[in-house]
Coordinates of C-alpha atoms in Angstrom, one line a residue:
M19 CA 2.5 -27.7 202.7
T20 CA 2.7 -29.2 199.6
T21 CA 2.4 -26.6 197.6
N22 CA 6.1 -25.2 199.9
L23 CA 7.2 -29.1 199.0
H24 CA 6.5 -28.4 195.4
D25 CA 9.0 -25.5 195.8
T26 CA 11.8 -27.3 198.0
D27 CA 12.1 -30.7 196.9
F28 CA 9.8 -31.5 193.2
Y29 CA 10.4 -35.3 193.4
A30 CA 9.0 -35.7 196.9
W31 CA 6.4 -33.4 195.9
T32 CA 5.3 -35.6 193.0
Q33 CA 5.3 -38.9 195.6
L34 CA 2.8 -37.3 197.6
Q35 CA 0.4 -36.4 194.6
V36 CA 0.7 -39.5 193.4
A37 CA 0.3 -40.9 196.8
L38 CA -2.9 -38.8 197.3
L39 CA -4.6 -39.3 193.6
K40 CA -3.8 -43.6 194.3
A41 CA -5.9 -43.1 197.7
R42 CA -8.1 -40.5 196.2
R43 CA -8.1 -37.8 198.3
W44 CA -8.8 -35.2 196.4
S45 CA -9.0 -31.9 199.0
A46 CA -5.1 -32.7 200.0
M47 CA -4.0 -32.6 196.7
D48 CA -2.0 -29.5 195.1
I49 CA -4.5 -29.1 192.3
D50 CA -2.7 -25.7 190.8
G51 CA 0.2 -27.5 191.2
L52 CA -0.6 -30.6 189.0
I53 CA -2.5 -28.0 186.9
E54 CA 0.8 -25.9 186.7
E55 CA 3.4 -29.2 185.9
I56 CA 0.9 -30.5 183.5
N57 CA 0.6 -27.6 181.6
S58 CA 4.5 -27.0 181.4
M59 CA 5.1 -31.2 180.6
G60 CA 2.8 -30.4 177.0
A61 CA 4.6 -27.0 176.5
S62 CA 7.8 -29.5 177.5
E63 CA 6.9 -31.7 174.0
R64 CA 6.1 -29.1 172.1
R65 CA 9.8 -27.0 172.6
E66 CA 11.6 -30.8 172.3
L67 CA 9.8 -30.7 168.6
I68 CA 10.4 -27.3 167.7
N69 CA 14.0 -28.0 168.6
R70 CA 14.3 -31.0 166.4
L71 CA 12.8 -29.1 163.9
A72 CA 15.5 -26.5 164.1
V73 CA 18.3 -29.3 164.1
L74 CA 16.8 -30.9 160.8
L75 CA 16.0 -27.9 158.9
G76 CA 19.3 -26.4 160.0
H77 CA 21.3 -29.3 158.2
L78 CA 18.9 -29.3 155.2
L79 CA 19.9 -25.9 154.7
K80 CA 23.3 -26.8 155.2
W81 CA 23.5 -29.4 152.7
Q82 CA 21.8 -27.6 150.3
Y83 CA 24.2 -24.3 150.6
Q84 CA 27.4 -25.9 151.2
P85 CA 27.4 -29.1 148.8
S86 CA 31.0 -29.5 148.7
Y87 CA 30.9 -30.1 152.6
R88 CA 28.2 -33.0 152.5
G89 CA 29.3 -35.5 154.4
C90 CA 28.3 -38.9 156.1
S91 CA 28.0 -37.0 159.8
W92 CA 25.5 -34.7 157.9
Q93 CA 23.6 -37.5 156.0
L94 CA 23.4 -39.3 159.8
T95 CA 22.4 -36.4 161.6
L96 CA 19.5 -35.9 159.2
K97 CA 18.5 -39.3 159.8
E98 CA 18.5 -39.4 163.3
Q99 CA 16.7 -36.1 163.6
R100 CA 13.9 -37.4 161.4
R101 CA 13.8 -40.9 163.2
Q102 CA 13.6 -38.9 166.5
L103 CA 10.7 -36.6 165.3
H104 CA 8.9 -39.4 164.3
R105 CA 9.0 -40.7 167.8
L106 CA 8.1 -37.4 169.1
L107 CA 4.8 -37.0 166.7
R108 CA 4.0 -41.1 167.4
D109 CA 3.8 -40.3 171.0
N110 CA 2.2 -37.2 170.7
P111 CA 0.1 -37.4 167.5
S112 CA -1.9 -33.9 168.3
L113 CA 1.1 -32.1 167.9
R114 CA 0.7 -33.0 164.0
A115 CA -2.2 -30.6 163.7
K116 CA 0.5 -27.6 164.9
L117 CA 3.1 -28.9 162.6
T118 CA 2.7 -25.9 159.9
E119 CA 3.1 -23.5 162.6
L120 CA 5.8 -25.1 164.8
I121 CA 7.8 -25.3 161.4
S122 CA 7.9 -21.8 160.8
D123 CA 8.7 -21.4 164.6
A124 CA 11.7 -23.5 164.3
Y125 CA 12.9 -22.1 161.1
G126 CA 14.5 -19.0 162.5
D127 CA 16.4 -20.6 164.7
A128 CA 17.5 -23.3 161.9
I129 CA 19.0 -20.4 159.6
L130 CA 20.7 -19.3 162.8
L131 CA 22.5 -22.4 163.2
A132 CA 22.9 -22.9 159.1
A133 CA 24.7 -19.3 159.4
K134 CA 27.0 -20.1 162.5
E135 CA 28.0 -23.6 160.8
T136 CA 28.6 -22.8 157.2
G137 CA 29.9 -19.3 157.6
L138 CA 27.1 -17.8 155.2
D139 CA 25.2 -14.6 156.4
E140 CA 21.8 -15.2 157.5
Q141 CA 20.4 -13.1 154.4
H142 CA 21.5 -15.7 152.2
F143 CA 18.7 -18.0 153.4
P144 CA 15.1 -18.2 152.2
D145 CA 13.1 -16.0 154.4
S146 CA 10.8 -19.1 154.9
C147 CA 11.3 -22.7 155.2
P148 CA 11.7 -23.5 151.3
Y149 CA 10.8 -27.7 152.0
A150 CA 7.5 -29.2 152.0
E151 CA 6.5 -31.1 155.4
D152 CA 6.5 -34.1 153.7
D153 CA 9.9 -33.8 152.2
L154 CA 10.8 -33.1 155.9
F155 CA 10.2 -36.6 157.4
S156 CA 11.6 -38.4 154.3
L157 CA 14.6 -40.4 154.7
E158 CA 15.0 -39.7 151.1
F159 CA 15.1 -36.4 151.0
Y160 CA 17.8 -34.4 150.4
P161 CA 17.7 -30.8 148.9
D162 CA 19.9 -30.0 145.6

Protein backbone atom coordinates (compact mmCIF):
# COMPACT_ATOMS: atom_id res chain seq x y z
CA MET A 1 0.00 0.00 0.00
CA THR A 2 2.66 2.58 0.98
CA THR A 3 4.81 1.87 -2.09
CA ASN A 4 1.83 2.58 -4.35
CA LEU A 5 1.14 5.79 -2.43
CA HIS A 6 4.80 6.76 -3.03
CA ASP A 7 4.10 6.64 -6.76
CA THR A 8 0.68 8.30 -6.75
CA ASP A 9 0.87 10.96 -4.01
CA PHE A 10 4.40 11.59 -2.82
CA TYR A 11 3.44 14.17 -0.21
CA ALA A 12 0.86 11.86 1.37
CA TRP A 13 3.48 9.08 1.34
CA THR A 14 5.99 11.29 3.19
CA GLN A 15 3.40 12.21 5.81
CA LEU A 16 2.48 8.56 6.31
CA GLN A 17 6.15 7.63 6.72
CA VAL A 18 6.60 10.40 9.31
CA ALA A 19 3.55 9.19 11.22
CA LEU A 20 4.82 5.61 11.12
CA LEU A 21 8.28 6.74 12.31
CA LYS A 22 6.77 8.70 15.20
CA ALA A 23 4.64 5.70 16.16
CA ARG A 24 7.68 3.43 15.79
CA ARG A 25 5.73 1.13 13.51
CA TRP A 26 8.83 -0.10 11.71
CA SER A 27 7.20 -3.07 9.99
CA ALA A 28 4.57 -0.85 8.34
CA MET A 29 7.12 1.52 6.85
CA ASP A 30 8.23 1.58 3.22
CA ILE A 31 11.92 0.96 3.98
CA ASP A 32 12.96 0.58 0.33
CA GLY A 33 11.20 3.82 -0.56
CA LEU A 34 12.83 5.63 2.36
CA ILE A 35 16.27 4.36 1.33
CA GLU A 36 15.66 5.56 -2.22
CA GLU A 37 14.48 8.99 -1.08
CA ILE A 38 17.33 9.56 1.38
CA ASN A 39 19.84 8.55 -1.28
CA SER A 40 18.15 10.90 -3.73
CA MET A 41 18.34 13.77 -1.24
CA GLY A 42 22.12 13.32 -0.95
CA ALA A 43 22.51 13.17 -4.72
CA SER A 44 20.47 16.35 -5.03
CA GLU A 45 22.85 18.26 -2.75
CA ARG A 46 25.79 16.98 -4.82
CA ARG A 47 24.13 18.10 -8.08
CA GLU A 48 23.37 21.51 -6.58
CA LEU A 49 27.04 21.94 -5.68
CA ILE A 50 28.15 20.96 -9.19
CA ASN A 51 25.64 23.39 -10.74
CA ARG A 52 26.78 26.27 -8.52
CA LEU A 53 30.43 25.49 -9.27
CA ALA A 54 29.71 25.41 -13.01
CA VAL A 55 28.10 28.86 -12.92
CA LEU A 56 30.93 30.27 -10.83
CA LEU A 57 33.61 28.75 -13.05
CA GLY A 58 31.81 29.84 -16.21
CA HIS A 59 31.69 33.43 -15.01
CA LEU A 60 35.33 33.33 -13.93
CA LEU A 61 36.23 32.17 -17.44
CA LYS A 62 34.13 34.94 -18.96
CA TRP A 63 35.79 37.45 -16.64
CA GLN A 64 39.25 36.26 -17.63
CA TYR A 65 38.74 35.78 -21.36
CA GLN A 66 36.53 38.78 -22.12
CA PRO A 67 37.92 41.56 -19.96
CA SER A 68 36.29 44.29 -22.04
CA TYR A 69 32.85 43.02 -20.98
CA ARG A 70 33.54 42.98 -17.24
CA GLY A 71 30.86 44.68 -15.30
CA CYS A 72 28.86 44.89 -12.15
CA SER A 73 26.48 42.12 -13.22
CA TRP A 74 29.27 39.55 -13.66
CA GLN A 75 30.90 40.65 -10.42
CA LEU A 76 27.62 40.28 -8.54
CA THR A 77 27.02 36.84 -10.08
CA LEU A 78 30.47 35.75 -8.87
CA LYS A 79 29.73 37.08 -5.41
CA GLU A 80 26.29 35.44 -5.30
CA GLN A 81 27.61 32.04 -6.41
CA ARG A 82 30.41 32.17 -3.85
CA ARG A 83 27.92 32.99 -1.08
CA GLN A 84 25.65 30.15 -2.21
CA LEU A 85 28.61 27.76 -2.33
CA HIS A 86 29.73 28.75 1.16
CA ARG A 87 26.22 28.14 2.46
CA LEU A 88 25.89 24.80 0.65
CA LEU A 89 29.22 23.56 2.01
CA ARG A 90 28.40 24.86 5.49
CA ASP A 91 25.18 22.84 5.45
CA ASN A 92 26.85 19.79 3.85
CA PRO A 93 30.46 19.76 5.11
CA SER A 94 31.10 16.19 3.96
CA LEU A 95 30.90 17.41 0.34
CA ARG A 96 34.09 19.40 0.92
CA ALA A 97 36.07 16.13 0.79
CA LYS A 98 34.81 15.62 -2.79
CA LEU A 99 35.44 19.19 -3.91
CA THR A 100 38.35 18.42 -6.29
CA GLU A 101 36.26 15.80 -8.09
CA LEU A 102 33.18 18.02 -8.20
CA ILE A 103 35.13 20.99 -9.55
CA SER A 104 36.45 18.75 -12.29
CA ASP A 105 32.90 17.58 -13.09
CA ALA A 106 31.60 21.16 -13.12
CA TYR A 107 34.41 22.55 -15.24
CA GLY A 108 33.18 20.91 -18.45
CA ASP A 109 29.80 22.57 -17.97
CA ALA A 110 31.54 25.86 -17.19
CA ILE A 111 33.39 25.76 -20.51
CA LEU A 112 30.09 25.25 -22.34
CA LEU A 113 28.48 28.14 -20.44
CA ALA A 114 31.43 30.45 -21.12
CA ALA A 115 31.61 29.48 -24.80
CA LYS A 116 27.88 30.02 -25.26
CA GLU A 117 27.85 33.40 -23.52
CA THR A 118 31.10 34.76 -24.99
CA GLY A 119 30.90 33.37 -28.51
CA LEU A 120 34.41 32.00 -28.07
CA ASP A 121 35.18 28.44 -29.19
CA GLU A 122 35.31 25.79 -26.46
CA GLN A 123 38.94 25.10 -27.43
CA HIS A 124 39.80 28.66 -26.39
CA PHE A 125 39.56 27.68 -22.70
CA PRO A 126 41.99 25.47 -20.72
CA ASP A 127 41.25 21.73 -20.69
CA SER A 128 41.19 21.63 -16.90
CA CYS A 129 40.22 24.14 -14.25
CA PRO A 130 42.93 26.83 -14.07
CA TYR A 131 41.83 28.15 -10.66
CA ALA A 132 42.92 26.99 -7.21
CA GLU A 133 40.17 25.81 -4.85
CA ASP A 134 40.95 28.59 -2.38
CA ASP A 135 40.64 31.19 -5.14
CA LEU A 136 37.21 29.91 -6.14
CA PHE A 137 35.84 30.74 -2.71
CA SER A 138 37.71 34.01 -2.19
CA LEU A 139 35.53 37.10 -2.55
CA GLU A 140 38.63 39.01 -3.64
CA PHE A 141 39.73 36.68 -6.47
CA TYR A 142 39.13 37.81 -10.03
CA PRO A 143 41.39 36.23 -12.70
CA ASP A 144 43.34 38.54 -14.99
